[in-house]
């Protein structure tokens, strides 16, 4: 399988690259000049790959690029800008404003798909970052600028738990 990364360059064409986990060669997957990262405030977020596609967020747009086909689909999700995106073999998972959403990996562009809300985190933790997933759960953390918490939610959204709470960002003693 492959790893993917973006190269964002000021005022010139940006690139999406692929490298096998075993190592080189590195291949260019996509040249694009409309990634809204030129101001370095909003680079593409949440790069993930599943079922022959590479997915990433660029502001409120979710992009899906066929690795073999070279076709890029763009789904505009107003108010869904997310710094987090992860996937399993069935769904994409992302957060927005403290709510965790899912969308099928193999979504159809017609009709326009609507993400399903799985869980909402406590109101004082709206900046959420993805970490990892296992067979049954997704793991998220609050912003590193807030009191530290790690949350776990089942992939069907039936249970949200706080695993770590109230870690003082100043006192780093366990």
Coordinates of N, CA, C and O in Angstrom, one line a residue, residues 11-151:
X11 N 2.6 30.4 -4.8 CA 2.4 31.0 -6.1 C 2.9 30.1 -7.2 O 3.1 30.6 -8.3
X12 N 3.0 28.8 -7.0 CA 3.2 27.9 -8.1 C 2.3 26.6 -7.9 O 1.7 26.5 -6.9
X13 N 2.3 25.8 -8.8 CA 1.4 24.6 -8.8 C 1.7 23.7 -7.6 O 2.9 23.4 -7.4
X14 N 0.7 23.3 -6.9 CA 0.9 22.3 -5.8 C 0.8 20.9 -6.3 O 0.3 20.7 -7.4
X15 N 1.3 20.0 -5.5 CA 1.3 18.6 -5.9 C 0.9 17.6 -4.8 O 1.2 17.9 -3.7
X16 N 0.3 16.5 -5.2 CA 0.0 15.4 -4.4 C 0.9 14.3 -4.8 O 1.0 14.0 -6.0
X17 N 1.6 13.7 -3.9 CA 2.6 12.6 -4.2 C 2.2 11.3 -3.5 O 1.6 11.3 -2.5
X18 N 2.7 10.2 -4.1 CA 2.5 8.9 -3.5 C 3.9 8.2 -3.5 O 4.7 8.3 -4.4
X19 N 4.1 7.5 -2.3 CA 5.3 6.6 -2.2 C 4.9 5.3 -1.6 O 4.1 5.3 -0.6
X20 N 5.3 4.2 -2.1 CA 5.0 2.9 -1.4 C 5.6 2.9 0.0 O 6.6 3.4 0.3
X21 N 4.9 2.2 0.9 CA 5.3 2.0 2.3 C 6.7 1.4 2.3 O 7.5 1.6 3.2
X22 N 7.0 0.6 1.3 CA 8.3 -0.1 1.2 C 9.4 0.8 0.8 O 10.6 0.5 0.9
X23 N 9.1 2.0 0.4 CA 10.1 3.0 -0.1 C 9.9 3.4 -1.5 O 9.0 3.0 -2.2
X24 N 10.9 4.3 -2.0 CA 10.8 4.8 -3.4 C 10.6 3.7 -4.4 O 10.9 2.6 -4.1
X25 N 10.0 4.1 -5.6 CA 10.0 5.5 -6.1 C 8.8 6.3 -5.7 O 7.8 5.7 -5.3
X26 N 9.0 7.6 -5.8 CA 7.9 8.5 -5.5 C 7.3 8.9 -6.8 O 7.9 9.2 -7.8
X27 N 5.9 8.9 -6.8 CA 5.2 9.2 -8.0 C 4.3 10.4 -7.7 O 3.7 10.5 -6.7
X28 N 4.2 11.3 -8.7 CA 3.2 12.4 -8.6 C 1.9 11.9 -9.0 O 1.7 11.3 -10.1
X29 N 0.9 12.2 -8.1 CA -0.5 11.7 -8.4 C -1.3 12.9 -9.0 O -2.2 12.6 -9.9
X30 N -1.0 14.1 -8.6 CA -1.9 15.2 -9.0 C -1.1 16.5 -8.9 O -0.4 16.8 -8.0
X31 N -1.3 17.3 -10.0 CA -0.8 18.7 -9.9 C -2.1 19.6 -9.9 O -3.0 19.4 -10.6
X32 N -2.1 20.5 -8.9 CA -3.3 21.3 -8.8 C -2.9 22.7 -8.3 O -2.0 22.9 -7.5
X33 N -3.6 23.7 -8.8 CA -3.3 25.1 -8.5 C -4.4 25.8 -7.8 O -4.4 27.0 -7.6
X34 N -5.4 25.0 -7.3 CA -6.5 25.7 -6.6 C -6.6 25.2 -5.1 O -7.7 25.4 -4.6
X35 N -5.6 24.7 -4.6 CA -5.7 24.3 -3.1 C -5.6 25.6 -2.4 O -4.7 26.4 -2.6
X36 N -6.6 25.9 -1.5 CA -6.6 27.1 -0.8 C -5.6 27.2 0.4 O -6.0 27.5 1.5
X37 N -4.4 26.9 0.1 CA -3.4 26.9 1.1 C -2.3 27.9 0.9 O -1.4 28.0 1.6
X38 N -2.5 28.7 -0.1 CA -1.4 29.7 -0.5 C -1.1 30.7 0.6 O 0.0 31.2 0.7
X39 N -2.1 30.9 1.5 CA -1.8 31.9 2.6 C -1.3 31.1 3.8 O -1.1 31.7 4.9
X40 N -1.1 29.8 3.7 CA -0.6 29.0 4.8 C -1.5 29.0 6.0 O -1.2 28.5 7.1
X41 N -2.8 29.5 5.9 CA -3.7 29.4 7.0 C -4.6 28.1 6.9 O -5.0 27.6 8.0
X42 N -4.8 27.6 5.8 CA -5.7 26.5 5.6 C -5.1 25.5 4.6 O -5.6 25.4 3.5
X43 N -4.1 24.8 5.0 CA -3.6 23.7 4.1 C -4.6 22.6 4.0 O -5.5 22.5 4.8
X44 N -4.4 21.7 3.0 CA -5.3 20.6 2.9 C -5.1 19.7 4.2 O -4.0 19.6 4.7
X45 N -6.3 19.3 4.7 CA -6.3 18.5 6.0 C -6.8 17.1 5.8 O -7.6 16.8 4.9
X46 N -6.4 16.2 6.6 CA -6.9 14.9 6.7 C -6.7 14.0 5.6 O -7.7 13.3 5.2
X47 N -5.6 14.0 5.0 CA -5.3 13.1 3.9 C -5.5 11.6 4.3 O -4.8 11.2 5.3
X48 N -6.3 10.9 3.6 CA -6.5 9.5 3.9 C -6.8 8.8 2.6 O -7.2 9.4 1.6
X49 N -6.5 7.5 2.5 CA -6.7 6.7 1.3 C -7.4 5.4 1.6 O -7.0 4.7 2.5
X50 N -8.4 5.1 0.8 CA -9.1 3.8 0.9 C -9.8 3.5 -0.4 O -10.2 4.4 -1.2
X51 N -9.9 2.2 -0.7 CA -10.7 1.7 -1.9 C -10.2 2.4 -3.2 O -11.1 2.7 -4.1
X52 N -8.9 2.6 -3.4 CA -8.5 3.2 -4.6 C -8.6 4.7 -4.8 O -8.4 5.2 -5.8
X53 N -9.0 5.4 -3.7 CA -9.2 6.8 -3.7 C -8.3 7.5 -2.6 O -8.0 6.9 -1.6
X54 N -8.0 8.7 -2.9 CA -7.3 9.6 -1.9 C -8.3 10.7 -1.6 O -8.9 11.3 -2.5
X55 N -8.5 10.9 -0.3 CA -9.5 12.0 0.2 C -8.7 13.0 1.0 O -7.8 12.7 1.7
X56 N -9.2 14.3 0.9 CA -8.7 15.4 1.7 C -9.7 16.5 1.7 O -10.5 16.6 0.9
X57 N -9.6 17.3 2.8 CA -10.4 18.5 3.0 C -9.6 19.7 2.5 O -8.4 19.8 2.8
X58 N -10.2 20.6 1.9 CA -9.6 21.9 1.5 C -10.7 22.9 1.8 O -11.7 23.1 1.0
X59 N -10.6 23.6 2.9 CA -11.7 24.5 3.4 C -13.0 23.6 3.5 O -13.0 22.6 4.2
X60 N -14.1 24.0 2.8 CA -15.3 23.3 3.0 C -15.5 22.3 1.9 O -16.6 21.8 1.6
X61 N -14.5 21.9 1.2 CA -14.5 21.0 0.1 C -13.9 19.7 0.4 O -12.7 19.6 0.9
X62 N -14.6 18.6 0.2 CA -14.0 17.2 0.4 C -13.6 16.7 -1.0 O -14.5 16.7 -1.9
X63 N -12.4 16.5 -1.2 CA -11.9 16.0 -2.5 C -11.7 14.5 -2.5 O -11.2 14.0 -1.5
X64 N -12.0 13.8 -3.6 CA -11.8 12.4 -3.7 C -11.1 12.2 -5.1 O -11.7 12.5 -6.1
X65 N -9.9 11.6 -5.1 CA -9.1 11.4 -6.3 C -8.9 9.9 -6.5 O -8.4 9.2 -5.6
X66 N -9.4 9.4 -7.7 CA -9.1 8.1 -8.0 C -7.6 7.9 -8.3 O -7.1 8.5 -9.2
X67 N -7.0 7.0 -7.6 CA -5.5 6.8 -7.8 C -5.2 6.3 -9.1 O -4.3 6.7 -9.8
X68 N -6.0 5.3 -9.6 CA -5.8 4.8 -10.9 C -6.5 5.6 -12.0 O -5.9 5.8 -13.1
X69 N -7.7 6.0 -11.8 CA -8.5 6.7 -12.8 C -8.0 8.1 -13.1 O -8.1 8.7 -14.1
X70 N -7.4 8.8 -12.0 CA -7.0 10.1 -12.1 C -8.2 11.1 -12.0 O -8.0 12.3 -12.1
X71 N -9.4 10.7 -11.8 CA -10.5 11.5 -11.8 C -10.7 12.1 -10.4 O -10.6 11.4 -9.4
X72 N -10.9 13.4 -10.3 CA -11.1 14.1 -9.0 C -12.5 14.5 -8.9 O -13.0 15.2 -9.7
X73 N -13.2 14.1 -7.8 CA -14.6 14.6 -7.5 C -14.4 15.5 -6.3 O -13.7 15.3 -5.4
X74 N -15.2 16.6 -6.3 CA -15.2 17.6 -5.2 C -16.6 17.7 -4.7 O -17.6 18.0 -5.5
X75 N -16.8 17.5 -3.4 CA -18.0 17.6 -2.7 C -18.0 18.8 -1.8 O -17.2 18.8 -0.9
X76 N -18.8 19.8 -2.1 CA -18.8 21.0 -1.2 C -19.7 20.7 0.0 O -20.9 20.3 -0.2
X77 N -19.2 20.9 1.2 CA -20.0 20.6 2.4 C -20.0 21.9 3.2 O -19.1 22.1 4.1
X78 N -20.9 22.8 2.9 CA -20.9 24.1 3.7 C -20.9 23.8 5.2 O -21.6 23.0 5.7
X79 N -20.1 24.6 5.9 CA -20.0 24.5 7.3 C -19.4 23.2 7.8 O -19.5 22.8 9.0
X80 N -18.8 22.4 6.9 CA -18.2 21.1 7.3 C -16.6 21.2 7.3 O -16.0 20.2 7.3
X81 N -16.0 22.4 7.2 CA -14.6 22.4 7.2 C -14.0 21.6 8.4 O -14.5 21.8 9.5
X82 N -13.1 20.8 8.2 CA -12.6 19.9 9.2 C -11.1 19.8 9.1 O -10.5 19.7 8.0
X83 N -10.4 19.8 10.2 CA -9.0 19.5 10.3 C -8.7 18.0 10.5 O -7.6 17.6 10.6
X84 N -9.8 17.2 10.6 CA -9.6 15.8 10.8 C -10.3 15.0 9.8 O -11.4 15.4 9.3
X85 N -9.7 13.9 9.4 CA -10.4 13.0 8.4 C -9.6 11.7 8.6 O -8.4 11.6 8.5
X86 N -10.4 10.6 8.8 CA -9.8 9.3 8.8 C -10.8 8.3 8.2 O -12.0 8.7 7.9
X87 N -10.4 7.1 7.9 CA -11.3 6.2 7.2 C -11.0 4.8 7.6 O -10.0 4.4 8.1
X88 N -12.1 4.0 7.4 CA -11.9 2.5 7.5 C -12.3 2.0 6.1 O -12.4 2.8 5.2
X89 N -12.6 0.8 5.9 CA -12.9 0.3 4.6 C -14.3 0.7 4.1 O -14.6 0.6 2.9
X90 N -15.1 1.2 5.0 CA -16.5 1.5 4.7 C -16.8 3.0 4.7 O -17.5 3.5 3.8
X91 N -16.3 3.7 5.7 CA -16.7 5.1 5.9 C -15.5 6.0 6.1 O -14.4 5.6 6.5
X92 N -15.7 7.3 5.7 CA -14.9 8.4 6.1 C -15.4 9.0 7.4 O -16.7 9.1 7.5
X93 N -14.6 9.4 8.3 CA -15.0 10.0 9.6 C -14.3 11.3 9.7 O -13.1 11.5 9.4
X94 N -15.1 12.4 10.1 CA -14.5 13.7 10.3 C -15.2 14.4 11.3 O -16.3 14.0 11.7
X95 N -14.7 15.5 11.8 CA -15.3 16.3 12.8 C -15.5 17.7 12.4 O -14.8 18.2 11.5
X96 N -16.5 18.4 12.9 CA -16.8 19.8 12.6 C -17.6 20.3 13.8 O -18.6 19.8 14.2
X97 N -17.0 21.4 14.4 CA -17.7 22.1 15.5 C -18.0 21.2 16.7 O -19.1 21.3 17.3
X98 N -17.2 20.1 17.0 CA -17.5 19.2 18.1 C -18.4 18.1 17.8 O -18.8 17.3 18.6
X99 N -18.9 18.0 16.5 CA -19.7 16.8 16.1 C -18.9 15.9 15.2 O -18.1 16.4 14.3
X100 N -19.0 14.6 15.4 CA -18.3 13.6 14.6 C -19.3 13.1 13.5 O -20.4 12.8 13.8
X101 N -18.8 13.1 12.3 CA -19.7 12.7 11.1 C -19.1 11.5 10.4 O -17.9 11.3 10.5
X102 N -19.9 10.8 9.6 CA -19.4 9.8 8.8 C -20.1 9.9 7.4 O -21.2 10.4 7.3
X103 N -19.4 9.4 6.4 CA -19.8 9.4 5.0 C -19.3 8.2 4.3 O -18.1 7.9 4.5
X104 N -20.1 7.5 3.6 CA -19.5 6.3 2.9 C -18.3 6.6 2.0 O -18.3 7.6 1.3
X105 N -17.3 5.7 2.1 CA -16.1 5.9 1.2 C -16.5 6.0 -0.3 O -16.1 6.8 -1.0
X106 N -17.4 5.1 -0.6 CA -17.9 4.9 -2.0 C -19.1 5.8 -2.3 O -20.0 5.3 -3.0
X107 N -19.2 7.0 -1.8 CA -20.4 7.8 -2.0 C -20.5 8.2 -3.4 O -19.6 8.3 -4.2
X108 N -21.8 8.4 -3.8 CA -22.2 8.8 -5.2 C -22.3 10.3 -5.1 O -22.8 10.9 -4.2
X109 N -21.9 10.9 -6.2 CA -22.1 12.4 -6.3 C -23.5 12.8 -6.6 O -23.9 14.0 -6.4
X110 N -24.3 11.9 -7.1 CA -25.7 12.2 -7.4 C -26.6 11.1 -6.8 O -26.4 9.9 -7.0
X111 N -27.5 11.5 -5.9 CA -27.7 12.8 -5.4 C -26.6 13.2 -4.4 O -25.9 12.3 -4.0
X112 N -26.5 14.5 -4.1 CA -25.4 15.0 -3.3 C -25.5 14.3 -1.9 O -26.6 14.3 -1.3
X113 N -24.4 13.6 -1.5 CA -24.5 12.9 -0.2 C -24.5 13.8 1.0 O -24.0 15.0 0.9
X114 N -25.1 13.4 2.0 CA -25.2 14.2 3.3 C -24.5 13.4 4.4 O -24.9 12.2 4.6
X115 N -23.5 13.9 5.0 CA -22.9 13.2 6.1 C -23.8 12.9 7.3 O -24.8 13.7 7.5
X116 N -23.6 11.8 8.0 CA -24.4 11.4 9.1 C -23.7 11.8 10.4 O -22.6 11.5 10.6
X117 N -24.4 12.5 11.3 CA -23.8 12.9 12.6 C -23.9 11.7 13.5 O -24.9 11.0 13.6
X118 N -22.7 11.4 14.1 CA -22.6 10.2 14.9 C -22.7 10.6 16.4 O -23.3 9.9 17.2
X119 N -22.0 11.6 16.8 CA -21.9 12.0 18.2 C -21.5 13.5 18.3 O -20.8 14.0 17.4
X120 N -21.9 14.1 19.4 CA -21.5 15.5 19.7 C -20.7 15.5 21.0 O -21.2 15.0 22.0
X121 N -19.6 16.1 21.0 CA -18.7 16.2 22.2 C -19.2 17.3 23.1 O -20.1 18.1 22.7
X122 N -18.8 17.3 24.3 CA -19.2 18.3 25.3 C -19.0 19.7 24.7 O -18.0 19.9 23.9
X123 N -19.8 20.7 25.0 CA -19.8 22.0 24.4 C -18.5 22.7 24.6 O -18.2 23.6 23.8
X124 N -17.7 22.4 25.6 CA -16.5 23.1 25.8 C -15.3 22.5 25.0 O -14.2 23.0 25.1
X125 N -15.6 21.6 24.1 CA -14.5 20.9 23.3 C -15.0 20.8 21.9 O -15.4 19.8 21.4
X126 N -14.8 21.9 21.2 CA -15.3 21.9 19.8 C -14.2 21.8 18.8 O -14.4 21.4 17.6
X127 N -12.9 22.0 19.2 CA -11.8 21.8 18.3 C -11.3 20.4 18.4 O -10.7 20.0 19.5
X128 N -11.6 19.6 17.5 CA -11.4 18.1 17.6 C -10.4 17.7 16.5 O -10.5 18.1 15.4
X129 N -9.5 16.8 16.9 CA -8.5 16.3 16.0 C -8.6 14.8 16.0 O -8.8 14.2 17.1
X130 N -8.5 14.1 14.9 CA -8.5 12.7 14.8 C -7.2 12.1 15.3 O -6.2 12.7 15.2
X131 N -7.3 10.9 15.8 CA -6.1 10.2 16.1 C -6.0 8.9 15.4 O -5.1 8.7 14.6
X132 N -6.9 8.0 15.8 CA -6.8 6.6 15.2 C -8.1 5.9 15.3 O -9.1 6.5 15.9
X133 N -8.2 4.8 14.8 CA -9.4 4.0 14.9 C -9.0 2.5 15.1 O -7.9 2.1 14.8
X134 N -9.9 1.7 15.6 CA -9.7 0.3 15.6 C -11.0 -0.4 15.0 O -11.7 0.3 14.4
X135 N -11.2 -1.6 15.2 CA -12.3 -2.3 14.6 C -13.7 -1.7 15.0 O -14.6 -1.8 14.2
X136 N -13.8 -1.2 16.2 CA -15.1 -0.7 16.7 C -15.2 0.7 17.1 O -16.3 1.3 17.2
X137 N -14.0 1.4 17.3 CA -14.1 2.8 17.9 C -13.2 3.8 17.1 O -12.2 3.4 16.4
X138 N -13.6 5.0 17.2 CA -12.8 6.2 16.7 C -12.2 6.9 17.9 O -13.0 7.0 18.9
X139 N -11.0 7.4 17.8 CA -10.4 8.2 18.9 C -10.1 9.6 18.5 O -9.5 9.8 17.4
X140 N -10.5 10.6 19.3 CA -10.3 12.0 19.0 C -9.7 12.7 20.3 O -9.9 12.2 21.4
X141 N -9.0 13.8 20.0 CA -8.5 14.6 21.1 C -9.1 16.0 21.0 O -9.4 16.5 19.9
X142 N -9.1 16.7 22.1 CA -9.5 18.1 22.0 C -8.3 18.9 21.6 O -7.2 18.4 21.4
X143 N -8.5 20.2 21.3 CA -7.4 21.0 20.9 C -6.3 21.0 21.9 O -6.5 21.0 23.1
X144 N -5.0 21.1 21.4 CA -3.9 21.1 22.3 C -3.8 22.4 23.1 O -3.0 22.5 24.0
X145 N -4.7 23.4 22.8 CA -4.7 24.7 23.5 C -5.7 24.7 24.6 O -5.9 25.6 25.3
X146 N -6.5 23.6 24.7 CA -7.5 23.5 25.7 C -7.1 22.4 26.7 O -6.1 21.7 26.5
X147 N -7.9 22.3 27.8 CA -7.6 21.3 28.8 C -7.7 19.9 28.0 O -8.7 19.7 27.3
X148 N -6.7 19.1 28.2 CA -6.6 17.9 27.4 C -7.6 16.8 27.7 O -7.8 16.5 28.8
X149 N -8.2 16.3 26.6 CA -9.2 15.2 26.7 C -9.0 14.3 25.5 O -8.7 14.8 24.4
X150 N -9.3 13.1 25.7 CA -9.3 12.1 24.6 C -10.7 11.4 24.7 O -11.1 11.0 25.7
X151 N -11.4 11.4 23.5 CA -12.7 10.8 23.4 C -12.7 9.6 22.6 O -11.8 9.5 21.7

